[in-house]
PDB file of C-alpha atoms in Angstrom:
ATOM      1  CA  UNK A  19     -75.121  35.139  53.571  1.00 44.00           C
ATOM      2  CA  UNK A  20     -74.493  38.298  51.603  1.00 61.00           C
ATOM      3  CA  UNK A  21     -71.355  37.625  49.525  1.00 89.00           C
ATOM      4  CA  UNK A  22     -71.347  34.114  48.162  1.00 94.00           C
ATOM      5  CA  UNK A  23     -68.404  33.081  46.009  1.00 95.00           C
ATOM      6  CA  UNK A  24     -68.307  30.159  43.605  1.00 95.00           C
ATOM      7  CA  UNK A  25     -65.073  28.352  42.844  1.00 96.00           C
ATOM      8  CA  UNK A  26     -65.645  26.662  39.511  1.00 88.00           C
ATOM      9  CA  UNK A  27     -63.809  23.402  38.940  1.00 74.00           C
ATOM     10  CA  UNK A  28     -63.248  21.322  35.827  1.00 72.00           C
ATOM     11  CA  UNK A  29     -66.065  21.976  33.364  1.00 65.00           C
ATOM     12  CA  UNK A  30     -67.200  25.154  35.094  1.00 75.00           C
ATOM     13  CA  UNK A  31     -65.019  28.042  34.001  1.00 64.00           C
ATOM     14  CA  UNK A  32     -67.908  30.436  33.351  1.00 68.00           C
ATOM     15  CA  UNK A  33     -71.456  31.000  34.615  1.00 73.00           C
ATOM     16  CA  UNK A  34     -74.207  31.616  32.029  1.00 69.00           C
ATOM     17  CA  UNK A  35     -76.809  34.044  33.293  1.00 74.00           C
ATOM     18  CA  UNK A  36     -74.230  35.825  35.415  1.00 80.00           C
ATOM     19  CA  UNK A  37     -74.405  39.591  34.852  1.00 82.00           C
ATOM     20  CA  UNK A  38     -70.802  40.722  35.250  1.00 86.00           C
ATOM     21  CA  UNK A  39     -70.320  44.111  36.879  1.00 90.00           C
ATOM     22  CA  UNK A  40     -66.560  44.087  37.391  1.00 90.00           C
ATOM     23  CA  UNK A  41     -63.552  42.105  38.479  1.00 90.00           C
ATOM     24  CA  UNK A  42     -60.814  42.263  41.094  1.00 90.00           C
ATOM     25  CA  UNK A  43     -57.121  41.914  40.389  1.00 87.00           C
ATOM     26  CA  UNK A  44     -55.615  38.432  40.444  1.00 89.00           C
ATOM     27  CA  UNK A  45     -52.588  39.780  42.337  1.00 94.00           C
ATOM     28  CA  UNK A  46     -52.271  38.767  45.995  1.00 96.00           C
ATOM     29  CA  UNK A  47     -49.481  38.652  48.612  1.00 95.00           C
ATOM     30  CA  UNK A  48     -49.265  34.931  47.789  1.00 96.00           C
ATOM     31  CA  UNK A  49     -48.833  35.338  44.055  1.00 96.00           C
ATOM     32  CA  UNK A  50     -51.454  35.450  41.319  1.00 96.00           C
ATOM     33  CA  UNK A  51     -54.838  33.783  41.689  1.00 96.00           C
ATOM     34  CA  UNK A  52     -55.964  31.423  38.926  1.00 96.00           C
ATOM     35  CA  UNK A  53     -58.102  34.222  37.477  1.00 93.00           C
ATOM     36  CA  UNK A  54     -59.305  37.629  38.620  1.00 94.00           C
ATOM     37  CA  UNK A  55     -62.374  37.403  40.857  1.00 94.00           C
ATOM     38  CA  UNK A  56     -65.369  38.185  38.679  1.00 93.00           C
ATOM     39  CA  UNK A  57     -68.095  40.212  40.373  1.00 92.00           C
ATOM     40  CA  UNK A  58     -71.676  40.338  39.235  1.00 90.00           C
ATOM     41  CA  UNK A  59     -75.334  39.681  39.769  1.00 89.00           C
ATOM     42  CA  UNK A  60     -77.372  36.515  39.472  1.00 85.00           C
ATOM     43  CA  UNK A  61     -81.085  36.543  40.185  1.00 80.00           C
ATOM     44  CA  UNK A  62     -80.564  40.130  41.316  1.00 80.00           C
ATOM     45  CA  UNK A  63     -78.110  39.110  44.040  1.00 86.00           C
ATOM     46  CA  UNK A  64     -74.385  39.725  44.358  1.00 89.00           C
ATOM     47  CA  UNK A  65     -72.156  36.815  43.410  1.00 92.00           C
ATOM     48  CA  UNK A  66     -68.405  36.310  43.078  1.00 94.00           C
ATOM     49  CA  UNK A  67     -66.795  33.759  40.778  1.00 94.00           C
ATOM     50  CA  UNK A  68     -63.306  32.344  40.316  1.00 95.00           C
ATOM     51  CA  UNK A  69     -62.257  29.532  37.955  1.00 93.00           C
ATOM     52  CA  UNK A  70     -59.955  27.265  39.952  1.00 94.00           C
ATOM     53  CA  UNK A  71     -58.020  25.961  36.956  1.00 91.00           C
ATOM     54  CA  UNK A  72     -57.966  29.235  35.035  1.00 87.00           C
ATOM     55  CA  UNK A  73     -59.917  30.305  31.971  1.00 84.00           C
ATOM     56  CA  UNK A  74     -59.228  28.462  29.765  1.00 80.00           C
ATOM     57  CA  UNK A  75     -58.726  25.355  31.907  1.00 81.00           C
ATOM     58  CA  UNK A  76     -54.912  25.160  32.077  1.00 88.00           C
ATOM     59  CA  UNK A  77     -53.712  24.811  35.694  1.00 94.00           C
ATOM     60  CA  UNK A  78     -53.382  21.225  36.989  1.00 95.00           C
ATOM     61  CA  UNK A  79     -54.621  20.450  40.513  1.00 96.00           C
ATOM     62  CA  UNK A  80     -51.174  20.298  42.137  1.00 96.00           C
ATOM     63  CA  UNK A  81     -50.220  23.670  40.639  1.00 96.00           C
ATOM     64  CA  UNK A  82     -53.318  25.646  41.647  1.00 97.00           C
ATOM     65  CA  UNK A  83     -52.368  28.559  43.893  1.00 97.00           C
ATOM     66  CA  UNK A  84     -54.997  27.778  46.507  1.00 97.00           C
ATOM     67  CA  UNK A  85     -53.751  30.428  48.932  1.00 97.00           C
ATOM     68  CA  UNK A  86     -53.981  33.168  46.328  1.00 97.00           C
ATOM     69  CA  UNK A  87     -57.446  32.034  45.235  1.00 97.00           C
ATOM     70  CA  UNK A  88     -58.928  32.065  48.729  1.00 97.00           C
ATOM     71  CA  UNK A  89     -57.183  35.316  49.641  1.00 97.00           C
ATOM     72  CA  UNK A  90     -58.505  36.980  46.489  1.00 96.00           C
ATOM     73  CA  UNK A  91     -62.059  35.886  47.268  1.00 97.00           C
ATOM     74  CA  UNK A  92     -61.811  37.151  50.837  1.00 96.00           C
ATOM     75  CA  UNK A  93     -60.418  40.483  49.672  1.00 95.00           C
ATOM     76  CA  UNK A  94     -63.217  40.775  47.113  1.00 94.00           C
ATOM     77  CA  UNK A  95     -65.769  40.571  49.930  1.00 94.00           C
ATOM     78  CA  UNK A  96     -66.723  36.898  50.076  1.00 95.00           C
ATOM     79  CA  UNK A  97     -67.950  35.494  53.368  1.00 95.00           C
ATOM     80  CA  UNK A  98     -68.992  32.094  52.004  1.00 97.00           C
ATOM     81  CA  UNK A  99     -67.571  29.838  49.295  1.00 97.00           C
ATOM     82  CA  UNK A 100     -69.236  27.024  47.384  1.00 97.00           C
ATOM     83  CA  UNK A 101     -66.627  24.916  45.625  1.00 97.00           C
ATOM     84  CA  UNK A 102     -67.672  22.867  42.617  1.00 95.00           C
ATOM     85  CA  UNK A 103     -65.587  19.706  42.231  1.00 95.00           C
ATOM     86  CA  UNK A 104     -65.461  16.932  39.639  1.00 93.00           C
ATOM     87  CA  UNK A 105     -64.797  13.644  41.441  1.00 96.00           C
ATOM     88  CA  UNK A 106     -64.594   9.884  41.021  1.00 96.00           C
ATOM     89  CA  UNK A 107     -67.127   7.622  42.697  1.00 97.00           C
ATOM     90  CA  UNK A 108     -65.892   5.038  45.211  1.00 98.00           C
ATOM     91  CA  UNK A 109     -69.003   4.106  47.200  1.00 98.00           C
ATOM     92  CA  UNK A 110     -71.628   2.210  45.160  1.00 96.00           C
ATOM     93  CA  UNK A 111     -74.131   5.021  45.758  1.00 96.00           C
ATOM     94  CA  UNK A 112     -71.810   7.494  44.020  1.00 97.00           C
ATOM     95  CA  UNK A 113     -72.701   6.658  40.436  1.00 95.00           C
ATOM     96  CA  UNK A 114     -71.811   8.707  37.387  1.00 94.00           C
ATOM     97  CA  UNK A 115     -73.818  11.939  37.282  1.00 94.00           C
ATOM     98  CA  UNK A 116     -74.560  11.772  41.016  1.00 96.00           C
ATOM     99  CA  UNK A 117     -74.021  14.823  43.239  1.00 97.00           C
ATOM    100  CA  UNK A 118     -72.443  14.557  46.661  1.00 98.00           C
ATOM    101  CA  UNK A 119     -72.309  17.290  49.304  1.00 98.00           C
ATOM    102  CA  UNK A 120     -69.484  15.888  51.434  1.00 98.00           C
ATOM    103  CA  UNK A 121     -69.438  16.291  55.192  1.00 98.00           C
ATOM    104  CA  UNK A 122     -65.884  15.050  55.801  1.00 98.00           C
ATOM    105  CA  UNK A 123     -62.585  14.709  53.995  1.00 98.00           C
ATOM    106  CA  UNK A 124     -59.240  12.925  54.164  1.00 98.00           C
ATOM    107  CA  UNK A 125     -56.144  14.678  52.836  1.00 98.00           C
ATOM    108  CA  UNK A 126     -53.648  12.604  50.828  1.00 98.00           C
ATOM    109  CA  UNK A 127     -52.000  15.559  49.099  1.00 98.00           C
ATOM    110  CA  UNK A 128     -48.398  16.597  49.667  1.00 96.00           C
ATOM    111  CA  UNK A 129     -46.109  19.515  48.933  1.00 95.00           C
ATOM    112  CA  UNK A 130     -48.883  22.080  48.489  1.00 96.00           C
ATOM    113  CA  UNK A 131     -48.787  25.463  50.222  1.00 94.00           C
ATOM    114  CA  UNK A 132     -51.499  24.649  52.719  1.00 93.00           C
ATOM    115  CA  UNK A 133     -51.613  27.396  55.340  1.00 95.00           C
ATOM    116  CA  UNK A 134     -51.451  31.154  55.786  1.00 90.00           C
ATOM    117  CA  UNK A 135     -49.921  30.664  59.238  1.00 83.00           C
ATOM    118  CA  UNK A 136     -46.243  29.928  58.609  1.00 83.00           C
ATOM    119  CA  UNK A 137     -44.143  33.097  58.316  1.00 78.00           C
ATOM    120  CA  UNK A 138     -43.525  36.085  60.637  1.00 77.00           C
ATOM    121  CA  UNK A 139     -45.964  34.787  63.254  1.00 72.00           C
ATOM    122  CA  UNK A 140     -46.543  36.355  66.643  1.00 77.00           C
ATOM    123  CA  UNK A 141     -47.733  32.945  67.807  1.00 76.00           C
ATOM    124  CA  UNK A 142     -48.438  29.532  66.315  1.00 80.00           C
ATOM    125  CA  UNK A 143     -52.028  29.158  65.123  1.00 84.00           C
ATOM    126  CA  UNK A 144     -53.975  25.893  64.924  1.00 89.00           C
ATOM    127  CA  UNK A 145     -57.490  25.961  63.446  1.00 92.00           C
ATOM    128  CA  UNK A 146     -60.205  23.548  64.565  1.00 95.00           C
ATOM    129  CA  UNK A 147     -60.857  21.414  61.504  1.00 97.00           C
ATOM    130  CA  UNK A 148     -63.005  18.721  63.105  1.00 98.00           C
ATOM    131  CA  UNK A 149     -65.826  19.450  60.690  1.00 98.00           C
ATOM    132  CA  UNK A 150     -64.197  20.798  57.502  1.00 98.00           C
ATOM    133  CA  UNK A 151     -67.394  21.936  55.789  1.00 98.00           C
ATOM    134  CA  UNK A 152     -69.811  24.589  56.969  1.00 98.00           C
ATOM    135  CA  UNK A 153     -73.020  22.819  57.986  1.00 98.00           C
ATOM    136  CA  UNK A 154     -75.320  25.760  57.299  1.00 97.00           C
ATOM    137  CA  UNK A 155     -74.110  26.163  53.722  1.00 97.00           C
ATOM    138  CA  UNK A 156     -74.134  22.394  53.220  1.00 98.00           C
ATOM    139  CA  UNK A 157     -77.796  22.200  54.222  1.00 97.00           C
ATOM    140  CA  UNK A 158     -78.719  25.034  51.860  1.00 96.00           C
ATOM    141  CA  UNK A 159     -77.107  23.212  48.953  1.00 97.00           C
ATOM    142  CA  UNK A 160     -78.756  19.923  49.932  1.00 97.00           C
ATOM    143  CA  UNK A 161     -82.112  21.675  50.116  1.00 96.00           C
ATOM    144  CA  UNK A 162     -81.741  23.006  46.570  1.00 96.00           C
ATOM    145  CA  UNK A 163     -80.754  19.583  45.224  1.00 97.00           C
ATOM    146  CA  UNK A 164     -83.782  18.041  46.912  1.00 97.00           C
ATOM    147  CA  UNK A 165     -86.179  20.677  45.556  1.00 96.00           C
ATOM    148  CA  UNK A 166     -84.815  20.172  42.054  1.00 95.00           C
ATOM    149  CA  UNK A 167     -85.149  16.403  42.342  1.00 96.00           C
ATOM    150  CA  UNK A 168     -81.503  15.813  41.440  1.00 96.00           C
ATOM    151  CA  UNK A 169     -79.850  12.562  42.492  1.00 95.00           C
ATOM    152  CA  UNK A 170     -77.597  13.403  45.404  1.00 97.00           C
ATOM    153  CA  UNK A 171     -76.067  12.264  48.667  1.00 97.00           C
ATOM    154  CA  UNK A 172     -76.267  14.554  51.680  1.00 97.00           C
ATOM    155  CA  UNK A 173     -73.210  12.939  53.247  1.00 97.00           C
ATOM    156  CA  UNK A 174     -69.904  11.644  51.973  1.00 98.00           C
ATOM    157  CA  UNK A 175     -66.193  11.561  52.705  1.00 98.00           C
ATOM    158  CA  UNK A 176     -64.009  13.281  50.105  1.00 98.00           C
ATOM    159  CA  UNK A 177     -60.528  11.784  49.624  1.00 98.00           C
ATOM    160  CA  UNK A 178     -58.175  14.462  48.257  1.00 98.00           C
ATOM    161  CA  UNK A 179     -55.314  13.028  46.186  1.00 98.00           C
ATOM    162  CA  UNK A 180     -52.319  14.725  44.639  1.00 97.00           C
ATOM    163  CA  UNK A 181     -52.864  14.286  40.903  1.00 93.00           C
ATOM    164  CA  UNK A 182     -52.627  15.152  38.146  1.00 95.00           C
ATOM    165  CA  UNK A 183     -52.639  11.448  37.324  1.00 94.00           C
ATOM    166  CA  UNK A 184     -55.665   9.361  38.227  1.00 93.00           C
ATOM    167  CA  UNK A 185     -55.325   6.831  41.018  1.00 96.00           C
ATOM    168  CA  UNK A 186     -54.439   3.135  40.819  1.00 96.00           C
ATOM    169  CA  UNK A 187     -57.032   0.512  41.705  1.00 96.00           C
ATOM    170  CA  UNK A 188     -54.972  -0.356  44.798  1.00 98.00           C
ATOM    171  CA  UNK A 189     -54.961   3.275  45.911  1.00 98.00           C
ATOM    172  CA  UNK A 190     -58.741   3.445  45.546  1.00 98.00           C
ATOM    173  CA  UNK A 191     -59.041   0.255  47.610  1.00 98.00           C
ATOM    174  CA  UNK A 192     -56.953   1.974  50.286  1.00 98.00           C
ATOM    175  CA  UNK A 193     -59.148   5.076  50.179  1.00 98.00           C
ATOM    176  CA  UNK A 194     -62.239   2.881  50.439  1.00 98.00           C
ATOM    177  CA  UNK A 195     -60.831   1.137  53.520  1.00 98.00           C
ATOM    178  CA  UNK A 196     -60.108   4.584  54.955  1.00 98.00           C
ATOM    179  CA  UNK A 197     -63.801   5.437  54.580  1.00 98.00           C
ATOM    180  CA  UNK A 198     -63.699   7.660  51.505  1.00 98.00           C
ATOM    181  CA  UNK A 199     -66.807   7.766  49.307  1.00 98.00           C
ATOM    182  CA  UNK A 200     -65.492  10.017  46.528  1.00 98.00           C
ATOM    183  CA  UNK A 201     -62.045  10.994  45.291  1.00 98.00           C
ATOM    184  CA  UNK A 202     -60.846  14.287  43.861  1.00 97.00           C
ATOM    185  CA  UNK A 203     -57.705  16.362  43.537  1.00 97.00           C
ATOM    186  CA  UNK A 204     -58.756  19.855  44.626  1.00 96.00           C
ATOM    187  CA  UNK A 205     -60.534  19.468  47.972  1.00 97.00           C
ATOM    188  CA  UNK A 206     -57.384  20.287  49.923  1.00 98.00           C
ATOM    189  CA  UNK A 207     -55.854  22.590  50.938  1.00 98.00           C
ATOM    190  CA  UNK A 208     -58.781  24.677  49.693  1.00 98.00           C
ATOM    191  CA  UNK A 209     -61.111  23.740  52.554  1.00 98.00           C
ATOM    192  CA  UNK A 210     -58.505  24.369  55.254  1.00 98.00           C
ATOM    193  CA  UNK A 211     -57.463  27.717  53.807  1.00 98.00           C
ATOM    194  CA  UNK A 212     -61.101  28.812  53.753  1.00 98.00           C
ATOM    195  CA  UNK A 213     -61.348  27.928  57.445  1.00 98.00           C
ATOM    196  CA  UNK A 214     -58.216  29.918  58.219  1.00 97.00           C
ATOM    197  CA  UNK A 215     -59.837  32.954  56.579  1.00 97.00           C
ATOM    198  CA  UNK A 216     -63.132  32.361  58.410  1.00 97.00           C
ATOM    199  CA  UNK A 217     -64.984  31.681  55.166  1.00 97.00           C
ATOM    200  CA  UNK A 218     -67.981  29.348  55.321  1.00 97.00           C
ATOM    201  CA  UNK A 219     -67.081  26.609  52.846  1.00 98.00           C
ATOM    202  CA  UNK A 220     -68.933  23.705  51.235  1.00 98.00           C
ATOM    203  CA  UNK A 221     -68.454  21.481  48.203  1.00 98.00           C
ATOM    204  CA  UNK A 222     -70.849  20.500  45.445  1.00 97.00           C
ATOM    205  CA  UNK A 223     -69.139  17.409  44.051  1.00 97.00           C
ATOM    206  CA  UNK A 224     -70.202  15.873  40.742  1.00 95.00           C
ATOM    207  CA  UNK A 225     -69.263  12.244  40.123  1.00 95.00           C
ATOM    208  CA  UNK A 226     -67.872  12.168  36.585  1.00 93.00           C
ATOM    209  CA  UNK A 227     -66.386   8.663  36.547  1.00 92.00           C
ATOM    210  CA  UNK A 228     -66.179   5.470  38.588  1.00 95.00           C
ATOM    211  CA  UNK A 229     -62.917   5.552  40.556  1.00 96.00           C
ATOM    212  CA  UNK A 230     -60.113   3.247  39.384  1.00 95.00           C
ATOM    213  CA  UNK A 231     -61.163  -0.389  39.623  1.00 94.00           C
ATOM    214  CA  UNK A 232     -64.805   0.500  40.240  1.00 95.00           C
ATOM    215  CA  UNK A 233     -65.958   0.492  36.625  1.00 88.00           C
ATOM    216  CA  UNK A 234     -65.543  -1.475  33.440  1.00 84.00           C
ATOM    217  CA  UNK A 235     -62.438  -0.793  31.380  1.00 79.00           C
ATOM    218  CA  UNK A 236     -60.173   2.223  31.411  1.00 79.00           C
ATOM    219  CA  UNK A 237     -61.136   5.717  32.510  1.00 80.00           C
ATOM    220  CA  UNK A 238     -61.114   8.029  29.483  1.00 78.00           C
ATOM    221  CA  UNK A 239     -61.245  11.799  29.355  1.00 79.00           C
ATOM    222  CA  UNK A 240     -63.791  11.558  26.546  1.00 81.00           C
ATOM    223  CA  UNK A 241     -66.248   9.722  28.800  1.00 81.00           C
ATOM    224  CA  UNK A 242     -65.582  12.134  31.665  1.00 85.00           C
ATOM    225  CA  UNK A 243     -66.177  15.165  29.463  1.00 83.00           C
ATOM    226  CA  UNK A 244     -69.518  13.791  28.272  1.00 83.00           C
ATOM    227  CA  UNK A 245     -70.728  13.414  31.852  1.00 85.00           C
ATOM    228  CA  UNK A 246     -69.250  16.754  32.830  1.00 81.00           C
ATOM    229  CA  UNK A 247     -71.107  18.649  30.133  1.00 82.00           C
ATOM    230  CA  UNK A 248     -74.529  17.600  31.402  1.00 85.00           C
ATOM    231  CA  UNK A 249     -73.597  17.521  35.067  1.00 85.00           C
ATOM    232  CA  UNK A 250     -72.084  20.991  35.140  1.00 85.00           C
ATOM    233  CA  UNK A 251     -75.213  22.346  33.446  1.00 87.00           C
ATOM    234  CA  UNK A 252     -77.112  20.927  36.417  1.00 92.00           C
ATOM    235  CA  UNK A 253     -74.552  22.428  38.793  1.00 91.00           C
ATOM    236  CA  UNK A 254     -75.190  25.842  37.258  1.00 89.00           C
ATOM    237  CA  UNK A 255     -78.909  25.363  37.929  1.00 91.00           C
ATOM    238  CA  UNK A 256     -78.143  24.514  41.561  1.00 94.00           C
ATOM    239  CA  UNK A 257     -76.029  27.645  41.884  1.00 92.00           C
ATOM    240  CA  UNK A 258     -78.737  29.812  40.340  1.00 89.00           C
ATOM    241  CA  UNK A 259     -81.372  28.446  42.732  1.00 91.00           C
ATOM    242  CA  UNK A 260     -79.033  28.765  45.693  1.00 92.00           C
ATOM    243  CA  UNK A 261     -78.388  32.418  44.915  1.00 90.00           C
ATOM    244  CA  UNK A 262     -82.070  33.118  44.252  1.00 86.00           C
ATOM    245  CA  UNK A 263     -82.907  31.666  47.655  1.00 84.00           C
ATOM    246  CA  UNK A 264     -80.527  34.112  49.282  1.00 73.00           C
ATOM    247  CA  UNK A 265     -77.913  31.573  50.305  1.00 54.00           C
TER     248      UNK A 265
END
C-alpha cells in the first residue's frame, strides 16, 4: 500500500521520527477534522497522520468528527488507515499492556454521524460490513508484532461504547456475554466510514486497563496513563516497522 495513514488515539498525538513535509487543511464538507492531516516521511516512505482527539488531546470520543477525519485522510491521498486505540480488557487474555488486532466489532454507540450516505442521494447505499477490518492490513500488523516479540492477540472482538464515561461492571458483563474481548469508545463509526470511502482499515488496540469489574479496585486515569506511556512507545515502534516493511 502506498499511502498509509495513522489515526493516533489517546496517548498518541505525535509521531517521533516522523519527518514532516507538509499538512492538509482540516476543513472538509463535513466540518473540521480533529487536526490537519500531517504529511511526511518515515523510514523513507510516505506517511499521513491525524490525531483523533486533537493536539493537544481535547476532543472526547462522542464529539470526534469521524466523518471529517476520514474524509480528510482520503482527500490527502490515503488508501489505508491504521487506527491506534486505547481499550479496556474484557477477556482474560487481554491483560494490561497487551496488544489486540481485532477482527470483529460490536457497535453500542448512538447519536454519532455514522455515514456519508444520507443526504441528496441518487439511490440508497448499503455497504457490506460483514468483516469490518481489512484482513491484509491486519495480517501485516500481526506480522510486525510477532517479529518484535510483543504480547498480542491476532483476533478479538471490539465493543464500541459511547463514552466519555467508563462502563459499569454490569455493562461489561453484557459485552462479555455478547462476545466482546475488548472495549473502547472510538472504534465506531470510524471503521464503517473507512469502508464507505473504500479505505483499507485495521486497528492496533492497546489494553490500558482491565474493564470495569475485571480488576481490583477503581479504574484511575493515573494508572491508565502509566500504561499508556510505555504502550504507546511500543505502538510507535510497530508503526515504524510497518512503514519500513512497505505496508
